[in-house]
PDB file of C-alpha atoms and ligand atoms in Angstrom:
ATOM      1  CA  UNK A   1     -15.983  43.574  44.800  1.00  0.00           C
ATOM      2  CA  UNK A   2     -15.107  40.056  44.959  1.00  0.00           C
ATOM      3  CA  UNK A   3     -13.954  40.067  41.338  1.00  0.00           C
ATOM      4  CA  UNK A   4     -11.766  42.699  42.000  1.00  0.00           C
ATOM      5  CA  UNK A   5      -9.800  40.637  44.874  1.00  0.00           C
ATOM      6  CA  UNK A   6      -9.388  37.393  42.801  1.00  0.00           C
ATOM      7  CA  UNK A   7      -6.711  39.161  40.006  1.00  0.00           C
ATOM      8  CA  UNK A   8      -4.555  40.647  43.087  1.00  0.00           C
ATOM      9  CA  UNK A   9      -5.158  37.262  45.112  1.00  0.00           C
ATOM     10  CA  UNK A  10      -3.858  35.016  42.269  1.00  0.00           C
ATOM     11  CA  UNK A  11      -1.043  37.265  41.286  1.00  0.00           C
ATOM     12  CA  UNK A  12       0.002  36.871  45.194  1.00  0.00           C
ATOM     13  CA  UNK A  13       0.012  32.919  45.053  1.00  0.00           C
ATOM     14  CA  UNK A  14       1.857  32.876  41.358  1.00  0.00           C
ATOM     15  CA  UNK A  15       4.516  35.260  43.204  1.00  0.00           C
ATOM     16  CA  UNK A  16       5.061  33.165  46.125  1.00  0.00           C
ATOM     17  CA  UNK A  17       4.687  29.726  43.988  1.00  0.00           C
ATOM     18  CA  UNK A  18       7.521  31.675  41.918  1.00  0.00           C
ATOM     19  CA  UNK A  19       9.549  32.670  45.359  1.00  0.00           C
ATOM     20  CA  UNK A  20       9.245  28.992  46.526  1.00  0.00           C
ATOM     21  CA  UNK A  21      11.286  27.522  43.671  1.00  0.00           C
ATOM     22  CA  UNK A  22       7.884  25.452  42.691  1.00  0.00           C
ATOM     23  CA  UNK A  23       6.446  26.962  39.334  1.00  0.00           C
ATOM     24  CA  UNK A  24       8.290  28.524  36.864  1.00  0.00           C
ATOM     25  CA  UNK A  25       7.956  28.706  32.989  1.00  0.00           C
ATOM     26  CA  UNK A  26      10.562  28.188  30.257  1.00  0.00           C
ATOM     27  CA  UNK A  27      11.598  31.083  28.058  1.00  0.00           C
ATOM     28  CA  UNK A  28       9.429  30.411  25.580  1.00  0.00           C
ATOM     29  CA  UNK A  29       6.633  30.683  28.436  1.00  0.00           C
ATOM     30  CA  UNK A  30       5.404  27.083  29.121  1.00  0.00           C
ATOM     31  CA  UNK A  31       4.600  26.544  32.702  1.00  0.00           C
ATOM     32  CA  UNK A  32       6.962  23.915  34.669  1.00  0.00           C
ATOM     33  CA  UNK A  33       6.265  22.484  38.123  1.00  0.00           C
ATOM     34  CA  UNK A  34       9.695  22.748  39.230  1.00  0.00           C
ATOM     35  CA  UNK A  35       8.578  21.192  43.189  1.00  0.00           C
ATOM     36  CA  UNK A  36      10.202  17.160  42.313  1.00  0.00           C
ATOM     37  CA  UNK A  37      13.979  17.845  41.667  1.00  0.00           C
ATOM     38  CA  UNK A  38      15.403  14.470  40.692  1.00  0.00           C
ATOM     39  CA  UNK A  39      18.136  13.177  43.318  1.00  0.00           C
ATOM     40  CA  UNK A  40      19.687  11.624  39.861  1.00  0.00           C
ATOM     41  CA  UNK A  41      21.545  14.363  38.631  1.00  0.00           C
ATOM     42  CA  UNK A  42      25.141  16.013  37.702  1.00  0.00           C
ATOM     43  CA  UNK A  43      26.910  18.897  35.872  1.00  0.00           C
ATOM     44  CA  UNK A  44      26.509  17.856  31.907  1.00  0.00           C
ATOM     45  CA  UNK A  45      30.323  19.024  31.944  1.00  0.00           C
ATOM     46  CA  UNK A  46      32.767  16.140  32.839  1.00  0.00           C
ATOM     47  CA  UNK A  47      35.900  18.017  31.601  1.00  0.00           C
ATOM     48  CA  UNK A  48      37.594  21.331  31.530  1.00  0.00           C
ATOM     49  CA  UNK A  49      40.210  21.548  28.660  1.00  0.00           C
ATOM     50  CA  UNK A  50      42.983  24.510  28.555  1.00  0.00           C
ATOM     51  CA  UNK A  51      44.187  26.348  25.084  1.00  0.00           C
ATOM     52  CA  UNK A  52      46.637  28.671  24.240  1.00  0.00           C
ATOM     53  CA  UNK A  53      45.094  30.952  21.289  1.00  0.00           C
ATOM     54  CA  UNK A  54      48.783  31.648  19.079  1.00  0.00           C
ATOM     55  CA  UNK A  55      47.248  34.791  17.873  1.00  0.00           C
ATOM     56  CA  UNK A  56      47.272  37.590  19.964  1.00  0.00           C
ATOM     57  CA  UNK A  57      44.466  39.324  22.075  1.00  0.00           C
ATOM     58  CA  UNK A  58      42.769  41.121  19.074  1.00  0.00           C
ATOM     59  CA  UNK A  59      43.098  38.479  16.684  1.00  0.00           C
ATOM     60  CA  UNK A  60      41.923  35.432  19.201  1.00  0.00           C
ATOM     61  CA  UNK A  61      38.952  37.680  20.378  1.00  0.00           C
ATOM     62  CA  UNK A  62      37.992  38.020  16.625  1.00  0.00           C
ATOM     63  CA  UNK A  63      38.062  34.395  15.775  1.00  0.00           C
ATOM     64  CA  UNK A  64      36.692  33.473  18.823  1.00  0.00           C
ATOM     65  CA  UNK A  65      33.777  35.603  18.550  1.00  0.00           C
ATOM     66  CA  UNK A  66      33.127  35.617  14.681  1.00  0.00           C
ATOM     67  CA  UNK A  67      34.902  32.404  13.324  1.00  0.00           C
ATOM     68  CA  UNK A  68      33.740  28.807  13.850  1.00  0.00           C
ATOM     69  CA  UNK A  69      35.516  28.455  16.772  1.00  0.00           C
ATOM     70  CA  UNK A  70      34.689  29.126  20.325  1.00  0.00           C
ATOM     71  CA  UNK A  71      35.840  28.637  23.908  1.00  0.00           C
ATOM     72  CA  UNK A  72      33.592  29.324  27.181  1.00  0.00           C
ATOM     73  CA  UNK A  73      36.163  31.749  28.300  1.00  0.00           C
ATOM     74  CA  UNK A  74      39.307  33.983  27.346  1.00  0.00           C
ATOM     75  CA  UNK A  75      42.064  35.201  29.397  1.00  0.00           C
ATOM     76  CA  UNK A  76      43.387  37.991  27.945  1.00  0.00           C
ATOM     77  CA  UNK A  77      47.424  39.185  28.261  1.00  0.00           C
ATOM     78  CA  UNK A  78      46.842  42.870  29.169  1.00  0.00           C
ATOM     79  CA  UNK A  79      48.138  43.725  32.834  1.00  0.00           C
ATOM     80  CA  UNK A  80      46.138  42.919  34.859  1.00  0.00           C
ATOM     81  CA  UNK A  81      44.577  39.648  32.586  1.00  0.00           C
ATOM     82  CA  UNK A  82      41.112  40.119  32.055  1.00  0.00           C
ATOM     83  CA  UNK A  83      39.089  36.985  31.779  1.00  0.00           C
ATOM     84  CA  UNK A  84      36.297  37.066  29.180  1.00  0.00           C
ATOM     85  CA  UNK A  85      33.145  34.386  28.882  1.00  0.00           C
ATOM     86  CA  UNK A  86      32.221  34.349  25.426  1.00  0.00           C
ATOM     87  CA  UNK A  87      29.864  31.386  25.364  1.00  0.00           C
ATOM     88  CA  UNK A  88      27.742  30.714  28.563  1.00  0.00           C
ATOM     89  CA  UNK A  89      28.704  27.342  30.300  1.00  0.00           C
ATOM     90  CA  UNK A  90      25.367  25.683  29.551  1.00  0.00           C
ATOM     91  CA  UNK A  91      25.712  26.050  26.247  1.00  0.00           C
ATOM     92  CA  UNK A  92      28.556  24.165  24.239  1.00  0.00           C
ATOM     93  CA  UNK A  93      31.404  26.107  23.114  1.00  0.00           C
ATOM     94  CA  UNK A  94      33.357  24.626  19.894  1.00  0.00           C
ATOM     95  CA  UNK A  95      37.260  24.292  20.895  1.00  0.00           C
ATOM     96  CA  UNK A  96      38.191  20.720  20.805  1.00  0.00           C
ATOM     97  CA  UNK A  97      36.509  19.023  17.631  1.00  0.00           C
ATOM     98  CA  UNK A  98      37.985  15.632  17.512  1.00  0.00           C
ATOM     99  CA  UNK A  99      38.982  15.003  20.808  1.00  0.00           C
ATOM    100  CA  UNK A 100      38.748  12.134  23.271  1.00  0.00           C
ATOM    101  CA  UNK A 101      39.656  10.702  26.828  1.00  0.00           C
ATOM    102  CA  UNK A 102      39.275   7.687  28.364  1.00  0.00           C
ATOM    103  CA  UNK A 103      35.667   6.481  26.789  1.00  0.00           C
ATOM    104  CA  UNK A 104      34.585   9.782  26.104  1.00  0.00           C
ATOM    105  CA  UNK A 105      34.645  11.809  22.370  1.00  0.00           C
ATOM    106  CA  UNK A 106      33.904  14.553  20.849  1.00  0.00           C
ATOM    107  CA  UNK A 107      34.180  16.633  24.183  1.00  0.00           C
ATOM    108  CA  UNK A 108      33.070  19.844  23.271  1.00  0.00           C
ATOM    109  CA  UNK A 109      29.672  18.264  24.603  1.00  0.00           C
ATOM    110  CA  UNK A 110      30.566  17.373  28.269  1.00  0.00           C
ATOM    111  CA  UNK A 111      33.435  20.267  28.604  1.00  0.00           C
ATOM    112  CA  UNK A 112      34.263  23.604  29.482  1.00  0.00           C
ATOM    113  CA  UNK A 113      36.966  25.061  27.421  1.00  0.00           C
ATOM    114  CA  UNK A 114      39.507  28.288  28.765  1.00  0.00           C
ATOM    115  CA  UNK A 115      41.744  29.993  25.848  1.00  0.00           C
ATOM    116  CA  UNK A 116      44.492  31.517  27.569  1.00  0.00           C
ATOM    117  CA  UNK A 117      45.834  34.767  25.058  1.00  0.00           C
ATOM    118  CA  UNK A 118      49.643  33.382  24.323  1.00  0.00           C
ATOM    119  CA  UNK A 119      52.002  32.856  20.785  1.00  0.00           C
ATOM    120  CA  UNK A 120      52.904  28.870  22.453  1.00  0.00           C
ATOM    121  CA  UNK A 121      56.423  29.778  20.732  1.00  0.00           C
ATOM    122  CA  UNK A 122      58.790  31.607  18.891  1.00  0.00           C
ATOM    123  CA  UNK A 123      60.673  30.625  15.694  1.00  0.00           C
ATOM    124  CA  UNK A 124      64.551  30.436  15.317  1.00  0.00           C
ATOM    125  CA  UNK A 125      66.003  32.368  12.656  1.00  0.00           C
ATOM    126  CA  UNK A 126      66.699  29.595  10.121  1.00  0.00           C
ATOM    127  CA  UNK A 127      70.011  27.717  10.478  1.00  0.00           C
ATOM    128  CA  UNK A 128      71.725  27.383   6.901  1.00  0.00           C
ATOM    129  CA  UNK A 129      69.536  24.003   5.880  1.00  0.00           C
ATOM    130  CA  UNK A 130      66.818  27.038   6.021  1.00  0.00           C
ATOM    131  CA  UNK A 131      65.166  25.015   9.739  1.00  0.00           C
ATOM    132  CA  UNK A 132      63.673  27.009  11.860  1.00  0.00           C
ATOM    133  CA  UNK A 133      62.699  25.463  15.666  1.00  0.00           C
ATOM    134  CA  UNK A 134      59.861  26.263  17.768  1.00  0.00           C
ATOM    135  CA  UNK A 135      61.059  27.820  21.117  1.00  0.00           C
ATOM    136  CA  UNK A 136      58.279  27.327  23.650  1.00  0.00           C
ATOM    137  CA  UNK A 137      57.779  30.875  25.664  1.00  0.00           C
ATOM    138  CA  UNK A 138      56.732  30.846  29.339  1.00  0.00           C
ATOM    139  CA  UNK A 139      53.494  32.009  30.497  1.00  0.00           C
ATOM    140  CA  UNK A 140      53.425  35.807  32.722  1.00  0.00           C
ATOM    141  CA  UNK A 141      52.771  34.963  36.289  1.00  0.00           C
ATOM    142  CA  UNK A 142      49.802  37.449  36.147  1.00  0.00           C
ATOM    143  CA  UNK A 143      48.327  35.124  33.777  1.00  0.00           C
ATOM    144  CA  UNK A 144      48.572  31.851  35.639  1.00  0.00           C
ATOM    145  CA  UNK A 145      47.604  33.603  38.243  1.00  0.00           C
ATOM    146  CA  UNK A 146      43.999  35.083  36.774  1.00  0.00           C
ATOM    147  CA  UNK A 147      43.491  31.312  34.955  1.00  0.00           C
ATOM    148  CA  UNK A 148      43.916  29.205  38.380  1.00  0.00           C
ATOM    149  CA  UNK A 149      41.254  30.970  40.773  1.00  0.00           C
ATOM    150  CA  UNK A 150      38.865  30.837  37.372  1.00  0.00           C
ATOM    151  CA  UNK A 151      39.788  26.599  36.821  1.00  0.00           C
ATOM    152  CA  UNK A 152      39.173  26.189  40.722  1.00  0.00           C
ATOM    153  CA  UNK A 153      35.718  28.090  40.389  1.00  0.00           C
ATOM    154  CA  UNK A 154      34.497  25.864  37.707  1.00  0.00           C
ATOM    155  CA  UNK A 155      36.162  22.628  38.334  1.00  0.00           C
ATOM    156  CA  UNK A 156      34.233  22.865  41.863  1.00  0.00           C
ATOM    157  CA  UNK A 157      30.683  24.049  40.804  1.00  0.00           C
ATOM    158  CA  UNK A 158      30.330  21.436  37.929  1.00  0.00           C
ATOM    159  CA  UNK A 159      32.618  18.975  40.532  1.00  0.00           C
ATOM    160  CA  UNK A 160      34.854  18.080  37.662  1.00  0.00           C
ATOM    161  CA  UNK A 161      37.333  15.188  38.558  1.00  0.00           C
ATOM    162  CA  UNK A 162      40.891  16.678  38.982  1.00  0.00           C
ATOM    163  CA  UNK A 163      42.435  14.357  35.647  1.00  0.00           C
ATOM    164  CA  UNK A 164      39.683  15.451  33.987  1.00  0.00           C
ATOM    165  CA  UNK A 165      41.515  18.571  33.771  1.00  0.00           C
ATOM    166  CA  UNK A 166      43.405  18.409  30.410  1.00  0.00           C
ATOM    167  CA  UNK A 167      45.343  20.190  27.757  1.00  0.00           C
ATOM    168  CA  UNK A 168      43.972  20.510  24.430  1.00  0.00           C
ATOM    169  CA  UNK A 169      46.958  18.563  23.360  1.00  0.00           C
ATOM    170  CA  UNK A 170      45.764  15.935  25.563  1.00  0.00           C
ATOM    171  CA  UNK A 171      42.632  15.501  24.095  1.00  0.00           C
ATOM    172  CA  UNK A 172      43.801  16.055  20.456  1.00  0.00           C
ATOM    173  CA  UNK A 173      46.722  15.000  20.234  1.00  0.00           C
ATOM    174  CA  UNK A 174      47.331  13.940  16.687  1.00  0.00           C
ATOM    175  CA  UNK A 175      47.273  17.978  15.957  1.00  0.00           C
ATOM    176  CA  UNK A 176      47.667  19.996  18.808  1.00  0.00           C
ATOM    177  CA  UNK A 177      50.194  20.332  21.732  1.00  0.00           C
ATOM    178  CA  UNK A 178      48.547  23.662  23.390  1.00  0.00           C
ATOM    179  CA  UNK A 179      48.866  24.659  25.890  1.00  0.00           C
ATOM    180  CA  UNK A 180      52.614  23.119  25.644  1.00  0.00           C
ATOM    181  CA  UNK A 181      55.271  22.366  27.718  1.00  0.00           C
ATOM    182  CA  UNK A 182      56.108  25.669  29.222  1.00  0.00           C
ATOM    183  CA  UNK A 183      52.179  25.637  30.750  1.00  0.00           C
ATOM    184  CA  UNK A 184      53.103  25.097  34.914  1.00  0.00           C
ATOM    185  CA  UNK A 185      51.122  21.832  35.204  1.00  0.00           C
ATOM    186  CA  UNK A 186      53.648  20.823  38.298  1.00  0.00           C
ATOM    187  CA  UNK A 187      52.019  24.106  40.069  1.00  0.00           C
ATOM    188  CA  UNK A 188      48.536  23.092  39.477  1.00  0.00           C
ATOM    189  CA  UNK A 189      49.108  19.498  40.926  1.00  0.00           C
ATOM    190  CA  UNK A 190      51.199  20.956  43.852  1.00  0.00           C
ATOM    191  CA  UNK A 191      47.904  23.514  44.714  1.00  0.00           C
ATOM    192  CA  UNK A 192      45.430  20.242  44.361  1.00  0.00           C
ATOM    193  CA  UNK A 193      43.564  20.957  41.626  1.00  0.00           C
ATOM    194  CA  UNK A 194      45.168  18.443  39.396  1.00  0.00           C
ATOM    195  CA  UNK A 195      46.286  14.514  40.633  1.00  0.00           C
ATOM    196  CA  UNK A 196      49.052  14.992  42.622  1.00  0.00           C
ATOM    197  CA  UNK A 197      52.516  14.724  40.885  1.00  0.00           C
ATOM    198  CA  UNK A 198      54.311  11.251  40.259  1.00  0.00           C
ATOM    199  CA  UNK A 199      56.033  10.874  43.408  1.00  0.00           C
ATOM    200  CA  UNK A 200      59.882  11.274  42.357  1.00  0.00           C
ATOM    201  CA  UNK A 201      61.660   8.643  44.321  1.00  0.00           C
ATOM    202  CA  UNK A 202      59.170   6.039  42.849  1.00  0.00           C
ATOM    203  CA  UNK A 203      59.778   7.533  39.260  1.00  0.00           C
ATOM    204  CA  UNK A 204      63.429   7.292  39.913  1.00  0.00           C
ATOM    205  CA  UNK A 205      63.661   3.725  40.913  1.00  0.00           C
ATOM    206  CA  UNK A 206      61.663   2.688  37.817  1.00  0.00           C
ATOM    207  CA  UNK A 207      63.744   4.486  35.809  1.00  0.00           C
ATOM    208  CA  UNK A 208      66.402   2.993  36.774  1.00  0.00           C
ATOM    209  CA  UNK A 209      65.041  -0.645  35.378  1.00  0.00           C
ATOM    210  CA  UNK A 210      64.009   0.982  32.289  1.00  0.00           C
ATOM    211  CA  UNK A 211      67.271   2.193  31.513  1.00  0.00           C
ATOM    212  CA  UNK A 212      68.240  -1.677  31.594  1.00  0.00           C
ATOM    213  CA  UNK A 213      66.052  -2.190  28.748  1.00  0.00           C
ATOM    214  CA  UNK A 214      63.639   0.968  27.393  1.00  0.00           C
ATOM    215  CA  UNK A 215      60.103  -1.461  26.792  1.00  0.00           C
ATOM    216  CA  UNK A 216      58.960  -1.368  23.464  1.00  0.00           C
ATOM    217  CA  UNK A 217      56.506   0.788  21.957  1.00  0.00           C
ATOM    218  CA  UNK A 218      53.504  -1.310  21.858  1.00  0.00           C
ATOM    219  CA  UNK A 219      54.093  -1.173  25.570  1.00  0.00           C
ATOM    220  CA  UNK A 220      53.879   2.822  25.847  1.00  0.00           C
ATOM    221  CA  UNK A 221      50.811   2.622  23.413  1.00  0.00           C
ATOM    222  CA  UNK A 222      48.796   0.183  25.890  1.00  0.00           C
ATOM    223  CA  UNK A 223      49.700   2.695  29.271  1.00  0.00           C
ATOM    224  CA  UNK A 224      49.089   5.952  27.162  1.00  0.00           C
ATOM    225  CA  UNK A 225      45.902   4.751  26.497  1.00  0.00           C
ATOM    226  CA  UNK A 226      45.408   2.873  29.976  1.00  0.00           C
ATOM    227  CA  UNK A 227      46.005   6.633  31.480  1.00  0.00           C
ATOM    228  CA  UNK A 228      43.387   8.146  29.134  1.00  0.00           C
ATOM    229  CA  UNK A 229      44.713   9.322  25.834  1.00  0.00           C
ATOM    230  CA  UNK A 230      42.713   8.949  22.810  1.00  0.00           C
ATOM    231  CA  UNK A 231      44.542   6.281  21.134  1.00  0.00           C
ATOM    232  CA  UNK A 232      43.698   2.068  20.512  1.00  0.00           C
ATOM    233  CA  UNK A 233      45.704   0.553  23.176  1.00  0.00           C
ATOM    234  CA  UNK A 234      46.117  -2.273  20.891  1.00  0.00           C
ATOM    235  CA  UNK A 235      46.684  -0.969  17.088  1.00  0.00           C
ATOM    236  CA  UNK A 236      48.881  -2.320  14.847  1.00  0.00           C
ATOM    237  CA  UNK A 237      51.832  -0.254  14.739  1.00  0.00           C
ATOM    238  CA  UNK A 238      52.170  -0.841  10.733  1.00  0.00           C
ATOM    239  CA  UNK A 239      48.918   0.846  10.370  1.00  0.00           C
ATOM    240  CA  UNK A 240      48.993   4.057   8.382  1.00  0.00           C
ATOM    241  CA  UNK A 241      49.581   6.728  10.711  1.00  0.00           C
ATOM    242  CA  UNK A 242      50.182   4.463  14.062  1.00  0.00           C
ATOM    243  CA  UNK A 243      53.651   5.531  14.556  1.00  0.00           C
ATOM    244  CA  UNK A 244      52.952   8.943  13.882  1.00  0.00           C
ATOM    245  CA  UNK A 245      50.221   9.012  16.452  1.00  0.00           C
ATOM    246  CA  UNK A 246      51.874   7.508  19.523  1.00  0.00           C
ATOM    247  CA  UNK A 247      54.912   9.786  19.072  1.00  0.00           C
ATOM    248  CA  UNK A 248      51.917  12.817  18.941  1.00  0.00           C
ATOM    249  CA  UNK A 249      50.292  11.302  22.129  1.00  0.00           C
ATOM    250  CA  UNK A 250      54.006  10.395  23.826  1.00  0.00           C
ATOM    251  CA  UNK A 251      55.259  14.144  23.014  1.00  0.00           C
ATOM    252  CA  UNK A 252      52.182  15.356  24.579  1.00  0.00           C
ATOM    253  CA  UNK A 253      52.519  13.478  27.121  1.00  0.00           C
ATOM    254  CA  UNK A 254      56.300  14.687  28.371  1.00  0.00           C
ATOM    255  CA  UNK A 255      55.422  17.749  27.362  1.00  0.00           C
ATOM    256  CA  UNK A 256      53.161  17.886  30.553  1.00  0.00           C
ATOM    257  CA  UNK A 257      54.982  15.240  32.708  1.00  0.00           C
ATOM    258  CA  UNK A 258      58.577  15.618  31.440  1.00  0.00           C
ATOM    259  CA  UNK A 259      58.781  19.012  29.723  1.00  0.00           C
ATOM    260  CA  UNK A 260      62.657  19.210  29.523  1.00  0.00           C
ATOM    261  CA  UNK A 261      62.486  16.890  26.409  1.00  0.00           C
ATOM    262  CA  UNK A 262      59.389  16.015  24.582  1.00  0.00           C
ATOM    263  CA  UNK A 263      60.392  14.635  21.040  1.00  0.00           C
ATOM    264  CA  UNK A 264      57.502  12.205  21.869  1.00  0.00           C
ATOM    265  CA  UNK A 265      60.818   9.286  21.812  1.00  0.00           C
ATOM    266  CA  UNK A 266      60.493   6.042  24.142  1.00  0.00           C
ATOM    267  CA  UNK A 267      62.680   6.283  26.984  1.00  0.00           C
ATOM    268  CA  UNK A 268      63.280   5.118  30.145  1.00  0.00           C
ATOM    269  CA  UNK A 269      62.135   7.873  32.121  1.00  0.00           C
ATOM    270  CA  UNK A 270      59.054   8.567  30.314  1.00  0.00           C
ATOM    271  CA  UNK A 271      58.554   4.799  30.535  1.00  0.00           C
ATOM    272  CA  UNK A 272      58.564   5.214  34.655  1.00  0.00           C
ATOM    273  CA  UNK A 273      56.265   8.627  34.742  1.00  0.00           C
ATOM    274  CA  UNK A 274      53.628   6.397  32.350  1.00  0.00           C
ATOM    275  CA  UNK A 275      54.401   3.486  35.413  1.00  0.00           C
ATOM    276  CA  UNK A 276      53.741   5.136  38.597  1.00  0.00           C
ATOM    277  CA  UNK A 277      50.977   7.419  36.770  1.00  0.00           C
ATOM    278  CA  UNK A 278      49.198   4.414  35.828  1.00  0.00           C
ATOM    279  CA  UNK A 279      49.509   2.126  38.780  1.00  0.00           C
ATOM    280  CA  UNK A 280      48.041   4.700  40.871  1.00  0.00           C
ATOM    281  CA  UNK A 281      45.083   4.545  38.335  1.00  0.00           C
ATOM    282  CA  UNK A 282      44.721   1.062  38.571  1.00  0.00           C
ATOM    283  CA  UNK A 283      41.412  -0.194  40.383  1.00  0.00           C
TER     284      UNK A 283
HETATM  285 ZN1  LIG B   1      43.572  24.594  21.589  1.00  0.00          ZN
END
């Protein structure tokens, strides 16, 4: 009789160990005393990165799902968007290889990635040189729409910073500009979830002392990388590939900040968005 109450009795105090949040096991079934939670913790994901996929909804579901490629979620481009999690968020999803911000690389480790279904652009027919030019195409309202109550969702449970939430281009930019210039960036700012937007009147007065005298582009190289952009603030411009490099990380930056022109140029006004950006960064 009494060995037939101990079974039921232990089962009982597993169960309510198990209710109280104090013993649990891992998957693999080793026991853990889960009763001392650190105070020393945070989200392993410090940044949430935004794609467009160029292919369309079939095609971007099959490499995302089958090739070496990945992203955490997928919006799709059917009406209404459906939004698709194809890798859980603990686990890393592999969208932005060689990327960096700030002091951070590689940040397919520490971020959360969202492919939004979208071509980026549309080619000319080709003039009679044979050129063809990319014409960026706008993202459907429904779209933006079903992508910003997802970004505010995730950027508040893993309390990402708001400017750690970046374009791909951002983060790669020596080959990629998604999600491009037509991607409302101004909207997101203007709802809070990104840094608020340069204030205007302050752009437009230092614009108008750049225009004296555009700085040179050694000076763009140090405040692109001051305001986070993987590149060495201080590089040789000679260097094989410099050049080439700061106009990537300059175009991606008007694409976001300036997107009426982004042919990644030094100018004056670019010069005053890099200004006020940065002096509100500074400590
Ligand atoms: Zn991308």
């Amino acid at each position: 009789m009494h060995r037939a109450l101990t079974l039921p009795l232990a089962a009982l105090l597993v169960l309510l160990a198990l209710l109280g949040g104090c013993a649990t096991t891992t998957p693999g079934g080793v026991p853990i005393d889960t009763s001392h939670p650190s105070q020393a913790q945070d989200s392993r994901v410090l940044f949430l990165i935004l794609h467009y996929t160029v292919g369309n909804y079939e095609s971007a579901l099959r490499t995302l799902t089958e090739g070496n490629v990945s992203a955490h979620y997928l919006v799709s481009d059917e009406s209404p968007p459906r939004i698709l999690r194809l890798v859980p968020e603990e686990r890393r999803a592999w969208h932005s290889g060689a990327s960096g911000w700030q002091r951070h690389r590689l940040l397919n480790s520490s971020s959360i990635g969202i492919e939004i279904v979208h071509p980026g652009f549309a080619l000319t027919p080709p003039d009679a040189a044979g050129r063809r030019e990319r014409v960026y195409l706008p993202f459907p309202e429904a779209q933006i729409d079903a992508l910003i109550p997802l970004v505010r969702d995730i950027v508040k449970r893993h309390e990402i910073r708001p400017e750690r939430i970046l374009g791909h281009g951002e983060v790669t930019p020596s080959y990629k500009e998604d999600p491009g210039p037509t991607f409302p960036w101004r909207r997101l700012a203007e709802l809070g979830i990104t840094p608020p937007w340069p204030d205007q009147a302050r752009v437009r007065e230092r614009q108008a002392v750049y225009e004296a005298a555009v700085p040179e582009p050694e000076w763009f190289q140090r405040k692109l990388a001051q305001h986070g952009y993987p590149i060495d603030a201080d590089a040789a411009l000679e260097q094989p590939g410099q050049r080439r490099l700061l106009q990537r990380v300059l175009m991606n930056f008007q694409m976001r900040y300036r997107p009426a022109r982004f042919d990644g140029e030094p100018d004056a006004e670019s010069a005053a968005l890099l200004d006020v950006l940065t002096q509100r960064e500074a400590p």
